[in-house]
Coordinates of C-alpha atoms in Angstrom, one line a residue:
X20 CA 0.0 0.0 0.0
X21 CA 3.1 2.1 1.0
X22 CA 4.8 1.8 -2.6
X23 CA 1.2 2.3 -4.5
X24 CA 1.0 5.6 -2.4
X25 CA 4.3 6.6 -2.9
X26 CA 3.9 5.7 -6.6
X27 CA 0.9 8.7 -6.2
X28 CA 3.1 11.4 -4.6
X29 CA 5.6 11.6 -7.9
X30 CA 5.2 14.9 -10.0
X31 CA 3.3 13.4 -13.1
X32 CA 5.5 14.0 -16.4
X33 CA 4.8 14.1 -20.2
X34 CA 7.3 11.7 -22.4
X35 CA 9.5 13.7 -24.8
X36 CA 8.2 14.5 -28.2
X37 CA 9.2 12.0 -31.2
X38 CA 10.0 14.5 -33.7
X39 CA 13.0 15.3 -35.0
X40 CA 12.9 19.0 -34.1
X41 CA 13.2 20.4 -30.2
X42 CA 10.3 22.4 -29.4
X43 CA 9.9 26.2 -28.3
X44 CA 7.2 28.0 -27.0
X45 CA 5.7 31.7 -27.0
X46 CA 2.8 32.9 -24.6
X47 CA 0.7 35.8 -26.9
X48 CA -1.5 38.0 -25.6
X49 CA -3.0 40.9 -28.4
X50 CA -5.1 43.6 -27.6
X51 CA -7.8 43.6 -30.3
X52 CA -8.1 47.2 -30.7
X53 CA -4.2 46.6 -32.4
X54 CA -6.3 44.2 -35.2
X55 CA -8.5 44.8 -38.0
X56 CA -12.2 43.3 -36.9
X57 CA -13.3 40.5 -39.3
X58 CA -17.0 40.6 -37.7
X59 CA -18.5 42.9 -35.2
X60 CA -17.3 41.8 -31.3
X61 CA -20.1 39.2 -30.1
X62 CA -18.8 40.3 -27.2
X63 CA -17.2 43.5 -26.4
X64 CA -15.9 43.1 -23.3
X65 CA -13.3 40.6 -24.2
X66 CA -10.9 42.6 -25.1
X67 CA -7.9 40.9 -25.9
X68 CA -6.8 37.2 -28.0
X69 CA -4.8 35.0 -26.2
X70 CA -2.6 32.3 -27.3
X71 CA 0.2 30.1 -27.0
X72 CA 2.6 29.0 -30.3
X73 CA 4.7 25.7 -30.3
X74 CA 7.2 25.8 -33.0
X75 CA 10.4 24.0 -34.0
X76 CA 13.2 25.1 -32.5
X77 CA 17.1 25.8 -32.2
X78 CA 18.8 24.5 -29.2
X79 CA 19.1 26.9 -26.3
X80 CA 22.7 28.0 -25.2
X81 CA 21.4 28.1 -21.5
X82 CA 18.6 26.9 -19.4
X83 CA 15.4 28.5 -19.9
X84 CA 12.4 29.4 -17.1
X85 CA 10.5 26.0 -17.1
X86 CA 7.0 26.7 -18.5
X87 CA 4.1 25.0 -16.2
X88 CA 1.4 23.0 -17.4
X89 CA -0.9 24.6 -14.6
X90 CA -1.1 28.3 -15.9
X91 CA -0.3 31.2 -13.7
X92 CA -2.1 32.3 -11.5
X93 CA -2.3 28.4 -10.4
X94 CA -4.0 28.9 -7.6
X95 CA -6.5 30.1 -9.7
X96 CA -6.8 27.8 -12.1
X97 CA -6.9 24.8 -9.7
X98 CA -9.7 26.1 -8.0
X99 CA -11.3 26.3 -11.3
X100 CA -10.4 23.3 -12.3
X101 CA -11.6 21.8 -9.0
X102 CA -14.6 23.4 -9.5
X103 CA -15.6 22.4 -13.0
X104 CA -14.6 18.8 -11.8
X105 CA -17.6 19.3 -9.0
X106 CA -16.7 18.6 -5.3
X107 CA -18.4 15.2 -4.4
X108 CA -16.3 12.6 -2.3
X109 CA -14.3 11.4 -4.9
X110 CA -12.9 14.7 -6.6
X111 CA -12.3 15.7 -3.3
X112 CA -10.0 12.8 -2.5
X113 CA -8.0 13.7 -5.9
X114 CA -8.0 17.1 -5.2
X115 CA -6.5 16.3 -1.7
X116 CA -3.2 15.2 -3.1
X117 CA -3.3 16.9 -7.0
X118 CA -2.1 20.3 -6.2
X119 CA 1.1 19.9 -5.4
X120 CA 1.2 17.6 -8.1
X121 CA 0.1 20.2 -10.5
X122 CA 2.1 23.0 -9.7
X123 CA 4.8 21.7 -11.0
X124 CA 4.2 19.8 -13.8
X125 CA 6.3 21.4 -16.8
X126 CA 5.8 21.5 -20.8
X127 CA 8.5 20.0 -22.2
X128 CA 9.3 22.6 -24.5
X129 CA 11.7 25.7 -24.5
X130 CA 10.5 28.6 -23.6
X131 CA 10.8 32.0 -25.9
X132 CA 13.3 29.8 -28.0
X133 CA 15.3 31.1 -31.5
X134 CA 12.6 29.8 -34.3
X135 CA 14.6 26.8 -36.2
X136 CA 15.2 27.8 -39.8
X137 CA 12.9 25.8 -42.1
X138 CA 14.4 23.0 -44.0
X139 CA 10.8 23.2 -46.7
X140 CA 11.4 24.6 -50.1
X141 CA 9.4 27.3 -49.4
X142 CA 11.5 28.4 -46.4
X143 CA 8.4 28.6 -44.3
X144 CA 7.2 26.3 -41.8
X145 CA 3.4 24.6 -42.4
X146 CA 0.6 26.3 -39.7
X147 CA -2.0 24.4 -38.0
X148 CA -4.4 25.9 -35.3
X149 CA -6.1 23.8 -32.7
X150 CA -9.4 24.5 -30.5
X151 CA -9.8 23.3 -27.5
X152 CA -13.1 21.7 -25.7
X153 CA -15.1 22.4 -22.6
X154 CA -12.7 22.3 -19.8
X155 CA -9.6 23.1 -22.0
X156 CA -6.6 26.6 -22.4
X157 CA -4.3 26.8 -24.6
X158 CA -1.8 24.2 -22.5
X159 CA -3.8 21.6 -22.3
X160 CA -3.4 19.5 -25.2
X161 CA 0.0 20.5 -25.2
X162 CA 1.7 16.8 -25.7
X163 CA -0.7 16.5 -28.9
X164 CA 0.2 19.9 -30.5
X165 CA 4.1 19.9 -29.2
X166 CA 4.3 16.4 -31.0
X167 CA 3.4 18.0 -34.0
X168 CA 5.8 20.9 -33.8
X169 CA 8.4 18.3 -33.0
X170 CA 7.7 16.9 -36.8
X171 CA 7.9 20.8 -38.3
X172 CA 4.7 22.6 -38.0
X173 CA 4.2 26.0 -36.0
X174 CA 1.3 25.2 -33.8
X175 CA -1.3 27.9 -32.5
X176 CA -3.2 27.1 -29.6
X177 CA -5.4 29.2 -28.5
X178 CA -7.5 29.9 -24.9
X179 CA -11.2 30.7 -26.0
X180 CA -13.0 33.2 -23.7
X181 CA -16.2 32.1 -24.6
X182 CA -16.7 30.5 -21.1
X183 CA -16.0 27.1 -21.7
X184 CA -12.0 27.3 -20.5
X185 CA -12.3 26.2 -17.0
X186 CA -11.2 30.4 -16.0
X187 CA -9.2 32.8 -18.0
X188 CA -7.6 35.7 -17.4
X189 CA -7.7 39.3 -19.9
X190 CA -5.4 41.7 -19.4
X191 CA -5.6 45.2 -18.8
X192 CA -4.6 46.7 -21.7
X193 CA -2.7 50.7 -21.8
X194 CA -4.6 53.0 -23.5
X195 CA -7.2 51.5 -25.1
X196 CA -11.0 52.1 -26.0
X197 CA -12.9 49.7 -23.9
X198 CA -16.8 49.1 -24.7
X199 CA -18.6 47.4 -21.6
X200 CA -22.2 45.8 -22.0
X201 CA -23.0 48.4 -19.5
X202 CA -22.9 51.7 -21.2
X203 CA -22.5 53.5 -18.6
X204 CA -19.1 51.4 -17.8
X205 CA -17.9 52.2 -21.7
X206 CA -15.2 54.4 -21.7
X207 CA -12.9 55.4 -24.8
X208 CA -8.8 56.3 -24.9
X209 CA -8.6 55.0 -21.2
X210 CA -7.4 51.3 -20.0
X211 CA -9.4 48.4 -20.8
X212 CA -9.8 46.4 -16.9
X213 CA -8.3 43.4 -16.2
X214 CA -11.1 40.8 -16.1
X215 CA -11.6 37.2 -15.6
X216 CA -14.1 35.0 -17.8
X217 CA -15.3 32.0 -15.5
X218 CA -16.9 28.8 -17.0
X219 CA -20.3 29.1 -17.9
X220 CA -22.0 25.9 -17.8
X221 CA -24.7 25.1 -20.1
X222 CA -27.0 21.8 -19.9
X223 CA -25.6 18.8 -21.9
X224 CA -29.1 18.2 -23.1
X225 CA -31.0 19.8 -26.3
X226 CA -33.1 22.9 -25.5
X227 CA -33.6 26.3 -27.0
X228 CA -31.7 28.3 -24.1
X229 CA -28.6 25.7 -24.5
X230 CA -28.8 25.9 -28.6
X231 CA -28.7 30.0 -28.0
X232 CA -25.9 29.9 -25.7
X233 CA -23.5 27.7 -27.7
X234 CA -24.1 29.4 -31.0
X235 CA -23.0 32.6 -28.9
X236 CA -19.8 30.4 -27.6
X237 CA -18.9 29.5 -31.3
X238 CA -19.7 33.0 -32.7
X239 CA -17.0 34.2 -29.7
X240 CA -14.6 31.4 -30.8
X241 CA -14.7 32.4 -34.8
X242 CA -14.4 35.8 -34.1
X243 CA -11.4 35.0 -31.8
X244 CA -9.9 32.7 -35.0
X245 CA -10.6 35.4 -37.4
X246 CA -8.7 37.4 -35.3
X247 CA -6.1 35.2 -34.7
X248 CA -5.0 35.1 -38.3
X249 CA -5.1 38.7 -38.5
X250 CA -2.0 38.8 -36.1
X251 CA -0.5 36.3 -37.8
X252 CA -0.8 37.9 -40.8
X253 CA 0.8 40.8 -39.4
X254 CA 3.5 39.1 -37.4
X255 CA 4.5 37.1 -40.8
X256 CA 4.9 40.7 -42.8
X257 CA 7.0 42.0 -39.8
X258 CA 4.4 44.5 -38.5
X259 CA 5.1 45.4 -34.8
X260 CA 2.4 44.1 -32.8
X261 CA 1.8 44.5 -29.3
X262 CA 2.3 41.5 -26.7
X263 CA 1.2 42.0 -23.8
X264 CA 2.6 38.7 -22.1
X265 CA 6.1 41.1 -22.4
X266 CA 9.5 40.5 -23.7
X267 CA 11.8 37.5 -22.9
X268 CA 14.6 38.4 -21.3
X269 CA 17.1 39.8 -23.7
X270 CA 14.8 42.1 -24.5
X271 CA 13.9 41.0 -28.2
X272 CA 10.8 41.0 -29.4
X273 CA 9.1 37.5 -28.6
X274 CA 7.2 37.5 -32.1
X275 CA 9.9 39.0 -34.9
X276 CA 11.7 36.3 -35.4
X277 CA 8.2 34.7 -37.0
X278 CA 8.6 37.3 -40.1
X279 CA 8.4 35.7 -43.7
X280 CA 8.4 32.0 -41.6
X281 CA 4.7 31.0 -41.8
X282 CA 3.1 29.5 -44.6
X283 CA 0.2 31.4 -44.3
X284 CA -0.2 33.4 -47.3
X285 CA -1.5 31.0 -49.4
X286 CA -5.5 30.1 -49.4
X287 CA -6.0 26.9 -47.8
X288 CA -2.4 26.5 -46.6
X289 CA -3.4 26.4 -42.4
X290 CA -4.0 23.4 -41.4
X291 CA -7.0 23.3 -39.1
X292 CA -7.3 21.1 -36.0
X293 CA -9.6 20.8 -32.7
X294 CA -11.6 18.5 -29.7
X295 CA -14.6 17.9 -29.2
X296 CA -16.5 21.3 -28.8
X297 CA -13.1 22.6 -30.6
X298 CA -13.8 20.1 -33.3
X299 CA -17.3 21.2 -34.0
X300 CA -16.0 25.1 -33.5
X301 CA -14.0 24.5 -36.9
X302 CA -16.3 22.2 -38.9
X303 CA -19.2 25.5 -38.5
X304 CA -16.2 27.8 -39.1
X305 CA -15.0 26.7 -42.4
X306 CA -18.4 26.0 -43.3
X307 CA -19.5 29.5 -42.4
X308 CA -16.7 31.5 -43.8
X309 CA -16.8 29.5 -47.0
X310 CA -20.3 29.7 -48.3
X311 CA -20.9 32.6 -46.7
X312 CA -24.2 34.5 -45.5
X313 CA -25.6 32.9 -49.0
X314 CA -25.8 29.3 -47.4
X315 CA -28.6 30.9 -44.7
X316 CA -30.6 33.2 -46.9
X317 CA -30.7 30.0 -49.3
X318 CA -32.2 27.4 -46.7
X319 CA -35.9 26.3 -46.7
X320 CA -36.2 25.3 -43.4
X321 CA -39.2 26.4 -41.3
X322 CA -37.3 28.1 -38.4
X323 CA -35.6 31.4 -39.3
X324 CA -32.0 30.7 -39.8
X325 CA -29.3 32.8 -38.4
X326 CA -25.1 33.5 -39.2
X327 CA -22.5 32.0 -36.9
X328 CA -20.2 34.0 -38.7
X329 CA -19.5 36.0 -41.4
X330 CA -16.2 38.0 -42.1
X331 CA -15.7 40.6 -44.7
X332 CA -14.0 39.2 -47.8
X333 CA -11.2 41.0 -47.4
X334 CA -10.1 39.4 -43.9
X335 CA -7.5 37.2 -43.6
X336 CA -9.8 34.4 -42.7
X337 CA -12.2 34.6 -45.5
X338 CA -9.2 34.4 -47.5
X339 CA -7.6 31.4 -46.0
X340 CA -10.1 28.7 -46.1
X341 CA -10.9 27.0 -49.2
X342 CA -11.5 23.2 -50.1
X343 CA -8.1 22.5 -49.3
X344 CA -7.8 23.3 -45.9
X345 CA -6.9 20.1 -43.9
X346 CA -9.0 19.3 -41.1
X347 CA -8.3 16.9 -37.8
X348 CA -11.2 16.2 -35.9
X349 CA -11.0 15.2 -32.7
X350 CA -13.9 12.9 -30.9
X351 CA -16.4 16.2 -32.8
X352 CA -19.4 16.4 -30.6
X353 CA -22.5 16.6 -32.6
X354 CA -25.1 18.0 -30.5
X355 CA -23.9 22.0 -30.9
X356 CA -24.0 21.1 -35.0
X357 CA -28.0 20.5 -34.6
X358 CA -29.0 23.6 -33.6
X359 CA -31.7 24.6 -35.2
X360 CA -31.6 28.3 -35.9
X361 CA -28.3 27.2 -38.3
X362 CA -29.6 23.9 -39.6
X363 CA -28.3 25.7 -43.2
X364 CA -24.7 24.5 -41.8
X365 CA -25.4 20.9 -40.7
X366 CA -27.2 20.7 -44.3
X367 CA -24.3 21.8 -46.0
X368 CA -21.0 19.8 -47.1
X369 CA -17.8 20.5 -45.5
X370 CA -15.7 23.0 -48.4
X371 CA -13.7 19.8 -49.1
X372 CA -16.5 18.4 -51.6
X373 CA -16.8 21.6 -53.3
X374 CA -14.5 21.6 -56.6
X375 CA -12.0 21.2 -56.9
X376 CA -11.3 20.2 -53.8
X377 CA -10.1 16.6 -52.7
X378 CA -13.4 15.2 -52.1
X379 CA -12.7 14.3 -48.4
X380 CA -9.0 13.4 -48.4
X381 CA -8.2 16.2 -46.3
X382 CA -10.4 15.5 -43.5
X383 CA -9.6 12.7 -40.8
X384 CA -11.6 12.5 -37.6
X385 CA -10.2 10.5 -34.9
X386 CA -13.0 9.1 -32.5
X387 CA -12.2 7.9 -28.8
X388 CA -13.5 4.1 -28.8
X389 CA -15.8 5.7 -26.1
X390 CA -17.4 8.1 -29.1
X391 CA -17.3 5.5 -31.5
X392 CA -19.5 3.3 -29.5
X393 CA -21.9 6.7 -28.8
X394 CA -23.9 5.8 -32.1
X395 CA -25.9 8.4 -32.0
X396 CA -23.0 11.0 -32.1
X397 CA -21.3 8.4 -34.1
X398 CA -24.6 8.6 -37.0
X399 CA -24.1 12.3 -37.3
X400 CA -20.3 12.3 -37.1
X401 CA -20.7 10.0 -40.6
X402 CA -23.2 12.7 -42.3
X403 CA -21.4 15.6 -41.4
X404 CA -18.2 14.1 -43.0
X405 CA -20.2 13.2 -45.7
X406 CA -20.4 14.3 -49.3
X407 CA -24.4 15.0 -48.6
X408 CA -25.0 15.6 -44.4
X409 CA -28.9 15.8 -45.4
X410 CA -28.8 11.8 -46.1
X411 CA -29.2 9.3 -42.8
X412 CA -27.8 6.6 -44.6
X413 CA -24.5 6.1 -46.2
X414 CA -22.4 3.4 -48.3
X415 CA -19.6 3.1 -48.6
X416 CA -18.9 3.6 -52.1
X417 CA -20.6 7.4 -51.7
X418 CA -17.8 7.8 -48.8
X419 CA -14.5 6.2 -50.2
X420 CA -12.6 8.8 -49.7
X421 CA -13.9 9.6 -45.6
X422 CA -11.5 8.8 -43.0
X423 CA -12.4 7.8 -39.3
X424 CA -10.5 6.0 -36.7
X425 CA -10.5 4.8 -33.1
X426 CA -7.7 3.8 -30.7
X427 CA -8.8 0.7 -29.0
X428 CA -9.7 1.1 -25.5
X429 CA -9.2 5.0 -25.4
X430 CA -11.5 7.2 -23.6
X431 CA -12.7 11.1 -24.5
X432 CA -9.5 12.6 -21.6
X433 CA -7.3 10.2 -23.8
X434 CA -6.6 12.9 -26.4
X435 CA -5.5 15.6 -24.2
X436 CA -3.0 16.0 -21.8
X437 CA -4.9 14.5 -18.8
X438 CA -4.3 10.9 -20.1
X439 CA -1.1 11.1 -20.2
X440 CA -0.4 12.6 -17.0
X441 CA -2.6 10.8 -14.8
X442 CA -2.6 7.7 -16.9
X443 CA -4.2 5.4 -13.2
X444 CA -6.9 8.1 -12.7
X445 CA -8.2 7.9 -16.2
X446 CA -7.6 3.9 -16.2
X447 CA -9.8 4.0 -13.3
X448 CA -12.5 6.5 -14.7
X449 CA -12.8 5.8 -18.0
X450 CA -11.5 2.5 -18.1
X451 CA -8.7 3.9 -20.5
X452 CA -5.2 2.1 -21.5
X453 CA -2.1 3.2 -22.9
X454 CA -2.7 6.8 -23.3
X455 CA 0.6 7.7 -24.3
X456 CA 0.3 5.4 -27.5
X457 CA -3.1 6.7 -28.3
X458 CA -1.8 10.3 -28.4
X459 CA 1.2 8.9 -30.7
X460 CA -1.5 7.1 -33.1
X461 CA -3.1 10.3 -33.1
X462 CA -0.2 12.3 -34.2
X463 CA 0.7 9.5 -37.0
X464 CA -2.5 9.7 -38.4
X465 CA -2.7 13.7 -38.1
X466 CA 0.5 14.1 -40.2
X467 CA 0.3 11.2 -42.3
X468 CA -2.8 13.2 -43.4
X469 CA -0.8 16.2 -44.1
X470 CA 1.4 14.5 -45.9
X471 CA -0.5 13.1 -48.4
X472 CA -1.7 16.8 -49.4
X473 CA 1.9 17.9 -49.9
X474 CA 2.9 19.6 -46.2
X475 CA 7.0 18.9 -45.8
X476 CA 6.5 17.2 -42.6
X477 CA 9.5 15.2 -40.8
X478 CA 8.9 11.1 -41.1
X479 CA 7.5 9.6 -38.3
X480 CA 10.0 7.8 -36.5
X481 CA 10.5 3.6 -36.9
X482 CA 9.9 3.5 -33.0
X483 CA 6.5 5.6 -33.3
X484 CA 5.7 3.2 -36.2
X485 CA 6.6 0.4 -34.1
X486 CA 9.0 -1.3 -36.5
X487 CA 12.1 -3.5 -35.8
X488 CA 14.8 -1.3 -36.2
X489 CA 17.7 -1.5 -39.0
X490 CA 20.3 -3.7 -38.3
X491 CA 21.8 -3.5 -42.2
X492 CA 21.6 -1.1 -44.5
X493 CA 20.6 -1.8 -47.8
X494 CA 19.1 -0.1 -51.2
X495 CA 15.9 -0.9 -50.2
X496 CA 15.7 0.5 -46.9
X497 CA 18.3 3.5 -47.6
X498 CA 16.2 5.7 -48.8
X499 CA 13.2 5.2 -46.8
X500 CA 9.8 6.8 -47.2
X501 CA 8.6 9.8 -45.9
X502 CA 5.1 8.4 -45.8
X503 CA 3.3 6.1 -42.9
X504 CA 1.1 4.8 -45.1
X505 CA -0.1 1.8 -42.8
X506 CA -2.0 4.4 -40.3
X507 CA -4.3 5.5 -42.9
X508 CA -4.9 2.2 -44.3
X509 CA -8.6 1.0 -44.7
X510 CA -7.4 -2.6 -43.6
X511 CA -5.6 -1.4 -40.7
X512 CA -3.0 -3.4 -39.3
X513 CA -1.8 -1.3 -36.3
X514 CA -2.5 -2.6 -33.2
X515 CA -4.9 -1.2 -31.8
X516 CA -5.9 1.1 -34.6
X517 CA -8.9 0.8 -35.5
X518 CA -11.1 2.4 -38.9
X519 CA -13.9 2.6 -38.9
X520 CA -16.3 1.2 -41.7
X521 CA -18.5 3.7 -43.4
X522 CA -21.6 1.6 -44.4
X523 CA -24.4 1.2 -42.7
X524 CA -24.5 -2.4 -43.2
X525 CA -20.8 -2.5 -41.7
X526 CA -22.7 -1.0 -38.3
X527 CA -25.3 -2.6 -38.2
X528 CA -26.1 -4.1 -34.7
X529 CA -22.3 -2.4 -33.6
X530 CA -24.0 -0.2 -31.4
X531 CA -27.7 0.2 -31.6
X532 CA -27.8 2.7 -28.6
X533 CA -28.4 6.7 -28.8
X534 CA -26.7 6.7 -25.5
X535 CA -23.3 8.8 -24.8
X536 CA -20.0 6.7 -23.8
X537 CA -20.7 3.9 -21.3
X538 CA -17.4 4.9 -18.7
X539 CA -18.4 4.7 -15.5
X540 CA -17.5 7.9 -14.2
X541 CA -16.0 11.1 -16.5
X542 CA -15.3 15.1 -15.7
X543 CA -18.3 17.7 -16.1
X544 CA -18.0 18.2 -19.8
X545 CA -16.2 15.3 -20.7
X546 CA -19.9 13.3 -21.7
X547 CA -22.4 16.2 -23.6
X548 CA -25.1 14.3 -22.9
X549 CA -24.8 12.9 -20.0
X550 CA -27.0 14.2 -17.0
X551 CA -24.8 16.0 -14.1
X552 CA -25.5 14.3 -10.7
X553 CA -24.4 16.1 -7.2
X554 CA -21.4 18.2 -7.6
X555 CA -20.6 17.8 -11.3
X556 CA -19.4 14.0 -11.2
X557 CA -21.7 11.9 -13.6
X558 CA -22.1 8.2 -14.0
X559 CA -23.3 7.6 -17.7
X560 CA -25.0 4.2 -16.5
X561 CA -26.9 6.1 -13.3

């Protein structure tokens, strides 16, 4: 009993990243005021972006200030943690020893790091963004996205203030114009306050107030995106820009050295990427930005149907996204893509079907086996990745070209960070196993993906493919293959790795249930439809 406790008491830690590349890191916070609006604020009060980048990297010459996984103020964002978690008996048990635990858990990355020189032939490094879900900042799918950098992508992750972070923190910012939903409060030339946006729980369950409320969330999230690519657009061109997380030490600017590095000036070149909420987040964006405020005015539905988003033609993201955007879907929750009042979006394709686009083979959702077995989020997850979402049934000669997979065993925590660091509390939860090789799956499979639509992506290594190694060089295996082409393969043959057959027929009697993942016990959040029981801890078979 002794050795399990002191097992406990260790400082969890996150396995290095298998890419070639080191990884660096840059905390961003931009007044937006200092960027050109794509939309109207949704919400004026939030009045800064915030985000972190993970990037390739040169080696440091010296030690660097570790970067915490737990974001400062920690005592702050444990208690918000701790409450989004609820506060029966059992998260108060883990919360009796998680604290010190989670104060010191570090990112293995460098922080404010020289940007590694691209090796591409366009001497810019490949850009993918990823949302995070309910519960999530910028940090914490940080083993997914730093694995990624490791292979030669910048990496933008950013912390949504929509309320479904757990808490975030905006700034104060110096002499800005700052519009409060009080008018009397609205004040112009003077600071902008420092405020904090708590979580704002909605019902898991259908409902106009909960439809309302999450089509706000996503219209804050796009807005934040649009916004997003407007700095990068003017960090790429070498504008100055204002950070308000400071300078690094030496002084320099923590975003110059960015200039003429990001592939981002060409449409479609971003590489889009999210979880759950965040997943469904980017499958309305691209959908809303591409067919524009047409799609809505177009629909026959009954109910009146309303914009998520629509940015002027001239902003950077209306000129980003096109057909060939790549897309990686995490466990997409379908629930928020039902809403009524933009039913026009669930009835349209994704851009990817629209020519001359590649017809699907830039999309690749990667399900939990707890949201593959949810087969009524499953059902919808197949139309919206579809060629024609209106259509309940599909065959799979109309979806050759859809790509969905499942880790074996693998729960809805196992692809963020929290699998990985508490590997015996999500085992124990959700029944999960090997979280550390689901995450690497996932990032096979994610730039495998990319790789196939021409990103310069470093090869994924013989260990993450789980190959013997070479004992003896010879012309066949000297000039290996960039490619992994055994992850993506419809006949599978990874352990463990499973995809997932597009037919009806395939299904049939796989899961006949409209029920959300059967784990025993899962985070507020974590199951969308699940019903909340005393404190925020659910059991889905209660």
């Amino acid at each position: 009993m002794s050795r399990y406790i002191s097992r406990l008491s260790l400082t969890p830690t996150f396995p290095a990243y298998t890419g070639p590349y080191d990884v660096g890191t840059v905390d961003v916070e931009i007044p937006v005021v200092d960027l050109p609006a794509p939309v109207e604020s949704p919400d004026p009060s939030i009045t800064t972006i915030r985000f972190r980048i993970f990037y390739p990297c040169e080696q440091p010459a010296r030690a660097s200030k570790p970067v915490r996984w737990l974001p400062n103020p920690q005592r702050a964002f444990l208690g918000a943690y701790a409450r989004f978690m609820g506060a029966n008996a059992m998260s108060a048990g883990v919360f009796s020893y998680l604290p010190n635990l989670l104060y010191h858990i570090t990112i293995p990355v460098v922080r404010d790091a020289w940007l590694r020189k691209p090796l591409t032939e366009s001497g810019r490094w490949p850009v993918m963004v990823f949302s995070h879900g309910l519960g999530g900042t910028r940090n914490s799918y940080s083993h997914f996205v730093g694995s990624i950098a490791s292979h030669g992508m910048i990496v933008i992750a950013p912390e949504h203030r929509d309320g479904s972070a757990p808490i975030s923190f905006i700034r104060e910012s110096k002499g800005m114009s700052y519009v409060s939903k009080d008018p009397e409060k609205s004040s112009q030339g003077v600071n902008s306050p420092k405020r904090t946006v708590d979580y704002v729980y909605l019902p898991h369950r259908p409902g106009q107030d909960v439809e309302d409320g999450r089509n706000q969330q996503l219209r804050i999230r796009h807005w934040e995106l649009g916004l997003l690519l407007e700095a990068l657009r003017k960090i790429d061109v070498g504008e100055h820009i204002t950070n308000l997380d400071g300078l690094s030490p030496d002084h320099r600017s923590k975003l110059a050295m960015f200039a003429g590095r990001l592939d981002i000036q060409r449409p479609g070149s971003i590489a889009w990427s999210g979880h759950s909420f965040g997943a469904t987040t980017l499958i309305q964006l691209v959908k809303s930005v591409y067919y524009g405020p047409l799609g809505a005015s177009e629909d026959q539905s009954s109910t009146p149907q309303r914009e998520l988003f629509s940015p002027t033609p001239s902003s950077a993201i209306a000129q980003q996204i096109t057909p060939a955007s790549p897309m990686v879907l995490l466990d997409p929750w379908s629930m928020p893509l039902r809403s009524e009042s933009v039913r026009w979006l669930g009835n349209t394709p994704l851009p990817t079907y629209a020519p001359p686009g590649p017809a699907g083979a830039n999309v690749i959702a990667i399900l939990s086996e707890a949201f593959f077995k949810w087969g009524e989020n499953l059902q919808y997850t197949k139309q919206v990745l579809s060629p024609d979402p209106t259509s309940t049934r599909t065959s799979s000669a109309h979806n050759q070209q859809l790509r969905i997979f499942y880790p074996v065993s693998s729960a809805h925590l196992s692809q963020s960070d929290f699998g990985v660091l508490f590997p015996w509390l999500t085992k124990k939860l959700c029944n999960a196993d090997e979280p550390e090789r689901t995450l690497r799956l996932n990032v096979r499979a994610a730039l495998q993906m990319l790789r196939e639509q021409g990103y310069e992506v470093a090869s994924t290594s013989r260990i993450d493919r789980e190959e013997p190694e070479v004992t003896e060089v010879t012309v066949d295996n000297d000039k290996e293959s960039p490619h992994d082409w055994t992850i993506l393969a419809p006949d599978s043959r990874v352990r463990g790795w499973v995809a997932v057959k597009l037919s009806d027929e395939a299904l049939e009697g796989a899961n006949d249930t409209s029920n959300p993942p059967s784990e025993a016990v899962t985070f507020k959040g974590e199951i969308p439809n699940g019903e909340l029981s005393n404190g925020g801890m659910i059991s889905s078979q209660a």
